[in-house]
Each structure stands twice: as structure tokens, then as C-alpha cells.
Coordinates of N, CA and C in Angstrom, one line a residue:
X792 N -83.5 132.1 -229.4 CA -83.4 133.5 -230.0 C -82.0 133.9 -230.2
X793 N -81.8 134.8 -231.2 CA -80.5 135.3 -231.5 C -80.5 136.8 -231.0
X794 N -79.7 137.0 -229.9 CA -79.8 138.3 -229.2 C -78.4 139.0 -229.3
X795 N -78.5 140.3 -229.5 CA -77.3 141.2 -229.3 C -77.6 142.1 -228.1
X796 N -76.6 142.2 -227.2 CA -76.7 143.0 -226.0 C -75.8 144.3 -226.1
X797 N -76.4 145.4 -226.0 CA -75.7 146.7 -226.1 C -75.8 147.4 -224.7
X798 N -74.9 148.4 -224.5 CA -75.0 149.2 -223.3 C -73.7 149.8 -223.1
X799 N -73.7 151.0 -222.5 CA -72.4 151.7 -222.3 C -71.6 151.0 -221.2
X800 N -70.3 151.4 -221.0 CA -69.6 150.9 -219.8 C -70.3 151.2 -218.5
X801 N -70.4 150.2 -217.7 CA -71.1 150.4 -216.4 C -72.5 150.2 -216.4
X802 N -73.1 149.8 -217.5 CA -74.5 149.6 -217.6 C -75.0 148.2 -217.0
X803 N -74.0 147.4 -216.7 CA -74.4 146.1 -216.2 C -74.6 145.0 -217.2
X804 N -73.9 145.2 -218.4 CA -74.1 144.2 -219.5 C -73.7 142.8 -219.0
X805 N -72.5 142.7 -218.4 CA -72.0 141.4 -218.0 C -72.9 140.7 -217.1
X806 N -73.4 141.4 -216.1 CA -74.3 140.7 -215.1 C -75.6 140.3 -215.8
X807 N -76.1 141.2 -216.6 CA -77.4 140.8 -217.3 C -77.2 139.7 -218.4
X808 N -76.0 139.7 -219.0 CA -75.7 138.7 -220.0 C -75.7 137.3 -219.3
X809 N -75.1 137.3 -218.1 CA -75.1 136.0 -217.4 C -76.5 135.5 -217.0
X810 N -77.3 136.5 -216.6 CA -78.7 136.1 -216.3 C -79.5 135.6 -217.5
X811 N -79.3 136.3 -218.6 CA -80.0 135.9 -219.8 C -79.5 134.5 -220.3
X812 N -78.2 134.3 -220.3 CA -77.7 133.1 -220.7 C -78.1 131.9 -219.9
X813 N -78.2 132.1 -218.6 CA -78.6 131.1 -217.7 C -80.1 130.7 -217.8
X814 N -80.9 131.8 -217.8 CA -82.4 131.6 -217.8 C -82.9 131.0 -219.1
X815 N -82.4 131.6 -220.2 CA -82.8 131.2 -221.5 C -82.0 130.1 -222.2
X816 N -81.0 129.6 -221.4 CA -80.1 128.5 -221.9 C -79.5 128.8 -223.2
X817 N -78.9 130.0 -223.3 CA -78.2 130.5 -224.6 C -76.7 130.6 -224.3
X818 N -75.9 130.2 -225.3 CA -74.5 130.4 -225.2 C -74.2 131.9 -225.2
X819 N -73.3 132.3 -224.3 CA -72.9 133.7 -224.1 C -71.6 133.9 -224.9
X820 N -71.7 134.6 -226.0 CA -70.5 134.6 -226.9 C -69.8 136.0 -226.8
X821 N -68.5 135.9 -226.6 CA -67.7 137.1 -226.5 C -66.6 137.0 -227.6
X822 N -66.6 137.9 -228.5 CA -65.6 137.8 -229.6 C -64.2 137.9 -229.1
X823 N -64.0 138.7 -228.0 CA -62.7 138.8 -227.4 C -62.2 137.4 -226.9
X824 N -63.1 136.7 -226.2 CA -62.8 135.4 -225.7 C -62.5 134.4 -226.8
X825 N -63.3 134.5 -227.9 CA -63.1 133.6 -229.0 C -61.7 133.8 -229.7
X826 N -61.4 135.1 -229.8 CA -60.1 135.5 -230.4 C -58.9 134.9 -229.5
X827 N -59.0 135.1 -228.2 CA -58.0 134.6 -227.3 C -57.9 133.1 -227.4
X828 N -59.0 132.4 -227.6 CA -59.0 130.9 -227.7 C -58.2 130.5 -228.9
X829 N -58.5 131.2 -230.0 CA -57.8 130.8 -231.3 C -56.3 131.1 -231.2
X830 N -56.0 132.2 -230.5 CA -54.6 132.5 -230.4 C -53.9 131.4 -229.5
X831 N -54.5 131.1 -228.4 CA -53.9 130.1 -227.5 C -53.8 128.7 -228.1
X832 N -54.8 128.4 -229.0 CA -54.7 127.1 -229.6 C -53.9 127.1 -230.9
X833 N -53.4 128.3 -231.3 CA -52.5 128.4 -232.4 C -53.2 127.9 -233.7
X834 N -54.4 128.3 -233.9 CA -55.1 127.9 -235.1 C -54.6 128.8 -236.2
X835 N -54.9 128.5 -237.4 CA -54.4 129.3 -238.6 C -54.9 130.7 -238.5
X836 N -56.2 130.9 -238.2 CA -56.7 132.3 -238.1 C -56.2 133.0 -236.9
X837 N -56.0 132.2 -235.8 CA -55.5 132.8 -234.5 C -54.1 133.3 -234.7
X838 N -53.3 132.6 -235.5 CA -51.9 133.1 -235.7 C -51.9 134.4 -236.6
X839 N -52.8 134.4 -237.5 CA -52.9 135.7 -238.4 C -53.3 136.8 -237.5
X840 N -54.3 136.6 -236.6 CA -54.8 137.7 -235.7 C -53.6 138.1 -234.7
X841 N -52.9 137.1 -234.3 CA -51.7 137.4 -233.4 C -50.7 138.3 -234.0
X842 N -50.5 138.1 -235.3 CA -49.6 139.0 -236.0 C -50.0 140.5 -236.0
X843 N -51.3 140.7 -236.1 CA -51.7 142.1 -236.0 C -51.6 142.6 -234.5
X844 N -52.0 141.8 -233.6 CA -52.0 142.2 -232.2 C -50.6 142.5 -231.7
X845 N -49.6 141.7 -232.1 CA -48.2 141.9 -231.8 C -47.6 143.2 -232.3
X846 N -48.3 143.7 -233.4 CA -47.9 145.0 -233.9 C -48.7 146.2 -233.3
X847 N -49.4 145.8 -232.3 CA -50.2 146.9 -231.6 C -51.5 147.3 -232.3
X848 N -52.0 146.4 -233.2 CA -53.2 146.7 -233.9 C -54.3 145.8 -233.5
X849 N -55.5 146.2 -233.8 CA -56.7 145.3 -233.6 C -56.8 144.3 -234.7
X850 N -57.3 143.1 -234.3 CA -57.5 142.1 -235.4 C -58.6 142.7 -236.4
X851 N -58.3 142.6 -237.7 CA -59.3 143.2 -238.7 C -60.7 142.5 -238.6
X852 N -61.6 143.3 -239.0 CA -63.0 142.8 -238.9 C -63.3 141.5 -239.7
X853 N -62.6 141.3 -240.8 CA -62.8 140.1 -241.6 C -62.3 138.9 -240.8
X854 N -61.3 139.0 -240.0 CA -60.8 137.9 -239.3 C -61.7 137.6 -238.1
X855 N -62.1 138.6 -237.4 CA -63.1 138.4 -236.3 C -64.4 137.9 -236.8
X856 N -64.8 138.4 -238.0 CA -66.0 137.9 -238.6 C -65.9 136.4 -238.9
X857 N -64.8 135.9 -239.4 CA -64.6 134.5 -239.8 C -64.7 133.6 -238.5
X858 N -64.1 134.1 -237.4 CA -64.1 133.4 -236.2 C -65.5 133.3 -235.7
X859 N -66.2 134.4 -235.8 CA -67.6 134.5 -235.3 C -68.5 133.6 -236.1
X860 N -68.3 133.6 -237.5 CA -69.1 132.8 -238.4 C -69.0 131.3 -238.0
X861 N -67.8 130.9 -237.7 CA -67.5 129.5 -237.3 C -68.2 129.2 -236.0
X862 N -68.2 130.1 -235.0 CA -68.8 129.8 -233.7 C -70.3 129.8 -233.8
X863 N -70.9 130.8 -234.5 CA -72.4 130.9 -234.6 C -73.0 129.7 -235.3
X864 N -72.2 129.1 -236.2 CA -72.7 127.9 -236.9 C -73.0 126.7 -236.0
X865 N -72.3 126.8 -234.8 CA -72.5 125.7 -233.8 C -73.7 126.0 -232.9
X866 N -74.3 127.2 -233.0 CA -75.4 127.6 -232.1 C -76.7 127.3 -232.7
X867 N -77.2 126.1 -232.6 CA -78.4 125.7 -233.3 C -79.7 126.3 -232.7
X868 N -79.6 126.6 -231.4 CA -80.8 127.1 -230.7 C -80.7 128.6 -230.2
X869 N -79.9 129.3 -230.9 CA -79.7 130.7 -230.6 C -78.5 131.0 -229.8
X870 N -78.3 132.3 -229.5 CA -77.1 132.8 -228.8 C -77.3 134.2 -228.2
X871 N -76.4 134.6 -227.3 CA -76.4 135.9 -226.8 C -75.0 136.5 -227.2
X872 N -75.0 137.5 -228.0 CA -73.7 138.2 -228.4 C -73.5 139.5 -227.7
X873 N -72.4 139.5 -226.9 CA -72.2 140.6 -226.0 C -70.8 141.3 -226.4
X874 N -70.9 142.6 -226.7 CA -69.6 143.3 -227.0 C -69.3 143.3 -228.5
X875 N -70.2 142.8 -229.3 CA -70.1 142.9 -230.8 C -71.5 142.9 -231.4
X876 N -71.7 143.8 -232.4 CA -70.7 144.6 -233.1 C -70.5 145.9 -232.3
X877 N -69.3 146.5 -232.5 CA -68.9 147.7 -231.9 C -68.9 148.9 -232.9
X878 N -68.9 148.6 -234.2 CA -68.9 149.6 -235.2 C -70.0 149.2 -236.3
X879 N -70.3 150.2 -237.1 CA -71.3 150.0 -238.1 C -70.8 148.9 -239.1
X880 N -69.5 149.0 -239.6 CA -69.0 147.9 -240.5 C -69.2 146.5 -239.9
X881 N -69.0 146.4 -238.6 CA -69.1 145.1 -237.9 C -70.6 144.7 -237.9
X882 N -71.5 145.6 -237.7 CA -72.9 145.3 -237.8 C -73.3 144.8 -239.1
X883 N -72.8 145.5 -240.2 CA -73.1 145.1 -241.5 C -72.5 143.7 -241.9
X884 N -71.3 143.5 -241.3 CA -70.7 142.1 -241.5 C -71.5 141.1 -240.8
X885 N -72.0 141.4 -239.6 CA -72.8 140.4 -238.9 C -74.1 140.1 -239.7
X886 N -74.6 141.0 -240.4 CA -75.8 140.8 -241.2 C -75.6 139.7 -242.2
X887 N -74.4 139.6 -242.7 CA -74.1 138.6 -243.7 C -73.9 137.2 -243.1
X888 N -73.7 137.2 -241.8 CA -73.4 135.9 -241.1 C -74.7 135.3 -240.6
X889 N -75.6 136.1 -240.0 CA -76.8 135.6 -239.4 C -77.8 136.7 -239.2
X890 N -79.1 136.3 -239.1 CA -80.2 137.3 -238.7 C -80.2 137.4 -237.2
X891 N -80.5 138.6 -236.7 CA -80.6 138.9 -235.3 C -82.1 139.1 -234.9
X892 N -82.6 138.4 -233.9 CA -84.0 138.5 -233.5 C -84.3 139.8 -232.8
X893 N -83.4 140.1 -231.8 CA -83.6 141.3 -231.0 C -82.3 141.9 -230.5
X894 N -82.2 143.2 -230.5 CA -81.1 143.9 -230.0 C -81.5 144.6 -228.7
X895 N -81.0 144.2 -227.6 CA -81.3 144.9 -226.3 C -80.4 146.0 -226.0
X896 N -80.9 147.2 -226.0 CA -80.1 148.4 -225.8 C -80.3 148.9 -224.4
X897 N -79.4 148.6 -223.5 CA -79.5 149.0 -222.1 C -79.1 150.5 -222.0
X898 N -80.0 151.3 -221.5 CA -79.8 152.7 -221.5 C -79.6 153.2 -220.0
X899 N -78.6 154.0 -219.8 CA -78.4 154.6 -218.5 C -77.7 155.9 -218.7
X900 N -78.0 157.0 -217.9 CA -77.4 158.3 -218.1 C -75.9 158.3 -217.7
X901 N -75.2 159.2 -218.3 CA -73.8 159.3 -218.1 C -73.4 159.5 -216.6
X902 N -74.1 160.3 -215.9 CA -73.8 160.6 -214.5 C -73.9 159.3 -213.7
X903 N -74.9 158.5 -213.9 CA -75.1 157.3 -213.2 C -73.9 156.3 -213.5
X904 N -73.5 156.3 -214.8 CA -72.4 155.4 -215.2 C -71.1 155.8 -214.5
X905 N -70.8 157.1 -214.5 CA -69.6 157.6 -213.8 C -69.7 157.3 -212.3
X906 N -70.8 157.5 -211.7 CA -71.0 157.2 -210.3 C -70.7 155.7 -210.0
X907 N -71.3 154.8 -210.8 CA -71.1 153.4 -210.7 C -69.7 153.0 -210.8
X908 N -69.0 153.4 -211.9 CA -67.7 152.9 -212.2 C -66.6 153.5 -211.2
X909 N -66.7 154.7 -210.8 CA -65.6 155.3 -209.9 C -65.8 154.7 -208.5
X910 N -67.0 154.1 -208.2 CA -67.2 153.5 -206.9 C -67.2 152.0 -207.0
X911 N -66.7 151.4 -208.1 CA -66.7 150.0 -208.3 C -65.5 149.3 -207.7
X912 N -65.8 148.3 -206.9 CA -64.7 147.5 -206.4 C -64.8 146.1 -207.0
X913 N -63.7 145.6 -207.4 CA -63.7 144.3 -208.2 C -62.9 143.2 -207.5
X914 N -63.4 142.0 -207.5 CA -62.7 140.9 -206.9 C -61.8 140.2 -208.0
X915 N -60.5 140.1 -207.8 CA -59.6 139.6 -208.8 C -59.7 138.0 -208.8
X916 N -60.4 137.4 -207.9 CA -60.5 136.0 -207.8 C -61.8 135.5 -208.5
X917 N -63.0 136.0 -208.1 CA -64.2 135.5 -208.7 C -64.8 136.5 -209.7
X918 N -64.3 137.7 -209.8 CA -64.7 138.7 -210.8 C -66.0 139.5 -210.4
X919 N -66.5 139.2 -209.3 CA -67.7 140.0 -208.9 C -67.4 141.5 -208.7
X920 N -68.4 142.3 -208.9 CA -68.3 143.8 -208.7 C -69.1 144.2 -207.5
X921 N -68.6 145.2 -206.8 CA -69.4 145.7 -205.7 C -69.3 147.2 -205.7
X922 N -70.2 147.9 -205.1 CA -70.1 149.4 -205.0 C -69.6 149.7 -203.6
X923 N -68.6 150.5 -203.5 CA -68.1 150.8 -202.2 C -69.0 151.7 -201.4
X924 N -70.1 152.2 -202.1 CA -71.1 152.9 -201.4 C -72.1 152.0 -200.6
X925 N -72.2 150.8 -201.2 CA -73.2 149.8 -200.7 C -72.6 148.7 -199.9
X926 N -71.3 148.4 -200.2 CA -70.6 147.2 -199.6 C -69.8 147.7 -198.4
X927 N -70.1 147.2 -197.3 CA -69.5 147.7 -196.0 C -68.0 147.4 -195.8
X928 N -67.5 146.4 -196.5 CA -66.1 146.0 -196.4 C -65.4 146.0 -197.7
X929 N -64.1 145.8 -197.7 CA -63.3 145.6 -198.9 C -63.0 144.2 -199.1
X930 N -63.9 143.3 -198.7 CA -63.7 141.9 -198.8 C -64.8 141.3 -199.6
X931 N -64.5 140.5 -200.6 CA -65.6 139.8 -201.4 C -66.2 138.7 -200.6
X932 N -67.4 138.3 -201.1 CA -68.1 137.1 -200.5 C -67.2 135.9 -200.5
X933 N -66.3 135.8 -201.5 CA -65.4 134.6 -201.6 C -64.2 134.7 -200.6
X934 N -64.1 135.8 -200.0 CA -63.0 136.0 -199.0 C -61.8 136.8 -199.6
X935 N -61.8 137.1 -200.9 CA -60.7 137.8 -201.5 C -60.8 139.3 -201.2
X936 N -59.7 140.0 -201.4 CA -59.8 141.5 -201.2 C -60.3 142.1 -202.5
X937 N -61.1 143.2 -202.3 CA -61.7 143.9 -203.4 C -60.8 145.1 -203.7
X938 N -60.6 145.4 -205.0 CA -59.8 146.6 -205.3 C -60.5 147.5 -206.3
X939 N -60.0 148.7 -206.4 CA -60.4 149.6 -207.5 C -59.5 149.5 -208.7
X940 N -60.1 149.5 -209.9 CA -59.3 149.5 -211.1 C -58.6 150.8 -211.3
X941 N -57.4 150.8 -211.8 CA -56.6 152.0 -212.0 C -57.3 152.9 -213.1
X942 N -58.0 152.3 -214.0 CA -58.5 153.1 -215.1 C -60.0 153.5 -214.8
X943 N -60.5 153.2 -213.6 CA -61.8 153.6 -213.3 C -61.9 155.0 -212.7
X944 N -61.3 155.9 -213.4 CA -61.3 157.3 -212.9 C -62.4 158.1 -213.7
X945 N -62.9 159.2 -213.2 CA -63.9 159.9 -213.9 C -63.5 160.4 -215.3
X946 N -62.3 160.8 -215.4 CA -61.8 161.3 -216.7 C -61.8 160.2 -217.7
X947 N -61.3 159.0 -217.4 CA -61.2 157.9 -218.3 C -62.6 157.4 -218.6
X948 N -63.5 157.4 -217.6 CA -64.8 156.9 -217.8 C -65.6 157.8 -218.8
X949 N -65.4 159.1 -218.7 CA -66.1 160.0 -219.6 C -65.5 159.9 -221.0
X950 N -64.2 159.6 -221.1 CA -63.7 159.4 -222.5 C -64.3 158.2 -223.1
X951 N -64.4 157.1 -222.3 CA -65.0 155.9 -222.8 C -66.4 156.0 -223.2
X952 N -67.1 156.8 -222.5 CA -68.5 157.1 -222.8 C -68.6 157.9 -224.1
X953 N -67.7 158.8 -224.3 CA -67.7 159.6 -225.6 C -67.4 158.7 -226.8
X954 N -66.5 157.8 -226.6 CA -66.1 156.8 -227.7 C -67.3 155.9 -227.9
X955 N -67.9 155.4 -226.9 CA -69.1 154.5 -227.0 C -70.2 155.2 -227.8
X956 N -70.5 156.5 -227.4 CA -71.6 157.2 -228.1 C -71.3 157.4 -229.6
X957 N -70.0 157.7 -229.9 CA -69.6 158.0 -231.3 C -69.7 156.7 -232.1
X958 N -69.3 155.6 -231.5 CA -69.2 154.3 -232.3 C -70.5 153.6 -232.4
X959 N -71.3 153.7 -231.3 CA -72.5 152.9 -231.3 C -73.8 153.5 -231.8
X960 N -73.8 154.8 -231.9 CA -75.1 155.5 -232.4 C -75.4 155.1 -233.8
X961 N -74.4 155.0 -234.7 CA -74.8 154.5 -236.1 C -75.3 153.0 -236.0
X962 N -74.8 152.2 -235.1 CA -75.3 150.8 -235.0 C -76.7 150.8 -234.5
X963 N -77.0 151.6 -233.5 CA -78.3 151.7 -233.0 C -79.3 152.1 -234.0
X964 N -78.9 153.1 -234.8 CA -79.8 153.6 -235.9 C -80.0 152.4 -237.0
X965 N -78.9 151.7 -237.2 CA -78.9 150.5 -238.1 C -80.0 149.5 -237.7
X966 N -80.0 149.2 -236.4 CA -81.0 148.2 -235.9 C -82.4 148.8 -235.7
X967 N -82.5 150.1 -235.5 CA -83.8 150.7 -235.4 C -84.4 150.6 -236.8
X968 N -83.7 150.8 -237.8 CA -84.2 150.7 -239.2 C -84.7 149.3 -239.5
X969 N -84.0 148.3 -238.9 CA -84.5 146.9 -239.1 C -85.7 146.6 -238.2
X970 N -86.0 147.4 -237.2 CA -87.1 147.2 -236.4 C -86.9 146.1 -235.3
X971 N -85.7 145.8 -235.0 CA -85.5 144.8 -233.9 C -84.7 145.3 -232.7
X972 N -84.7 146.7 -232.6 CA -84.0 147.3 -231.4 C -85.1 147.5 -230.3
X973 N -84.7 147.1 -229.1 CA -85.6 147.4 -227.9 C -84.8 148.1 -226.8
X974 N -85.2 149.3 -226.5 CA -84.5 150.0 -225.4 C -84.9 149.5 -224.0
X975 N -83.9 149.3 -223.2 CA -84.1 148.8 -221.8 C -83.6 149.8 -220.8
X976 N -84.5 150.2 -219.9 CA -84.1 151.2 -218.8 C -83.1 150.5 -217.9
X977 N -81.9 150.9 -217.9 CA -80.8 150.3 -217.1 C -80.7 150.8 -215.7
X978 N -81.6 151.7 -215.2 CA -81.5 152.2 -213.9 C -82.3 151.2 -212.9
X979 N -81.8 151.2 -211.7 CA -82.5 150.3 -210.7 C -81.6 149.1 -210.4
X980 N -82.2 148.1 -209.6 CA -81.4 147.0 -209.2 C -81.2 146.0 -210.4
X981 N -80.4 145.0 -210.2 CA -80.1 144.0 -211.2 C -81.4 143.3 -211.5
X982 N -82.2 143.0 -210.5 CA -83.5 142.3 -210.7 C -84.5 143.1 -211.4
X983 N -84.5 144.4 -211.1 CA -85.5 145.3 -211.9 C -85.2 145.3 -213.3
X984 N -83.9 145.5 -213.6 CA -83.5 145.6 -215.0 C -83.7 144.3 -215.8
X985 N -83.4 143.2 -215.1 CA -83.6 141.8 -215.7 C -85.1 141.6 -216.0
X986 N -86.0 142.1 -215.1 CA -87.4 141.9 -215.4 C -87.8 142.6 -216.7
X987 N -87.2 143.8 -216.9 CA -87.5 144.5 -218.1 C -87.0 143.8 -219.3
X988 N -85.8 143.2 -219.2 CA -85.3 142.4 -220.3 C -86.2 141.2 -220.6
X989 N -86.6 140.5 -219.5 CA -87.5 139.3 -219.7 C -88.8 139.7 -220.4
X990 N -89.3 140.8 -220.1 CA -90.6 141.3 -220.7 C -90.3 141.5 -222.2
X991 N -89.2 142.2 -222.5 CA -88.8 142.5 -223.9 C -88.6 141.2 -224.7
X992 N -87.9 140.2 -224.1 CA -87.7 138.9 -224.8 C -88.9 138.1 -224.9
X993 N -89.8 138.1 -223.9 CA -91.1 137.4 -224.0 C -92.0 138.0 -225.1
X994 N -92.0 139.3 -225.1 CA -92.8 140.0 -226.2 C -92.3 139.7 -227.5
X995 N -90.9 139.7 -227.7 CA -90.3 139.4 -229.0 C -90.6 138.0 -229.4
X996 N -90.6 137.1 -228.4 CA -90.8 135.6 -228.7 C -92.3 135.4 -229.2
X997 N -93.2 136.2 -228.6 CA -94.6 136.1 -229.1 C -94.8 136.6 -230.5
X998 N -94.0 137.5 -230.9 CA -94.1 138.2 -232.2 C -93.4 137.4 -233.3
X999 N -92.6 136.4 -232.9 CA -91.8 135.6 -234.0 C -92.7 134.7 -234.8

């Protein structure tokens, strides 16, 4: 299946993306990681992108689209696209590259997002996240110290939520019109949310 995963900051997209990728054996594609790879390998398109980034600008959509087109061509049995598209022009560009089977839209209310993020402790070694409300120590399972991110303040989180809503609502409407958007309740445990995702993907698979 060709899947796009949506959700606001703090919705648990990263965790769910890993679960989906592992269970369904789909490559988990991040445009940010692809862009960094091209820059590190000094490919022609990576050097062009670096020129924009060094001037404090984002890589243009057509450059990211070209990198994505090249990567998706390798994915013969589907993929999971996380963090892209972020804007309506990017969604329209993606339409020219490939068809999407299902768009999973993880939904969670703003207050829950704020509560999750301001209480989030992160391991700099293995990348795991923990809630300081639920985790009794400031030590990760791997033994490393857990820390709070400097930008995980309520003010910054609410700003990020506002930007997310402004940018993604047109994209959600875009996929609703196509009939391949599925809303997923993002409240509850990781396992509860993943069960809802599994049901949505299984239902979608039956309808293909």
C-alpha cells in the first residue's frame, strides 16, 4: 500500500510510523532524511538544495519532489510517507508522482498535544520519548539521561499547532475530495491507536 501519515506535533506519528513500517514491511520515507542524504553524498540535486539551505531558505518544492520521485520509483511494494506533503502545492505535486491508497489522519485535541509535549522527556542516545508524568526516573531504558527539549514549551507548541492547522487543513480537504482520507482517533495508548490504524488499513486493503 501507498500510505501518507498525517497528524499534529505530539500525535505520535513517529511511533506509529515505525509500527506500520515494521508490521506491513513498508519503507518509511522521510523527505528530510532523503534531503540530508543527498547533501551528504554531494549529489547534483543535493548541492542545489544545499545552496538554498545555506542562504537560510527551504529547499524548493520542485527539488524535494525530484528527490521523492527518484526514491518512490524504488518502492515496488508500497511505502509509508511521513511528514510530506506539508502544503497543498506539495500534495498536488505528489499527485503527479504517484497515487496514494490511503491517508491516515491522526486526530488529537490541542490540550492533549500540549500536555504530551511539555511533559515529554527525550533520550539523546536511542531517541525514545517518555512522559515525565508516567516515567518514574530521568533515565532511559538504555541507561542514558532523559532531557526536556528547549522548544517544548507551551507557547511554542501552541504556535506549532496553529501553523499545522493553517497548512494542513487544505491538504486534508484535498484528500477528502479524493475519498482516501481516514481519520484516526489519536487518544489512548500506542497499542490502542495502532489497532485503529490496523483496522483502517485492513478495511482499505479489502476495498482495493
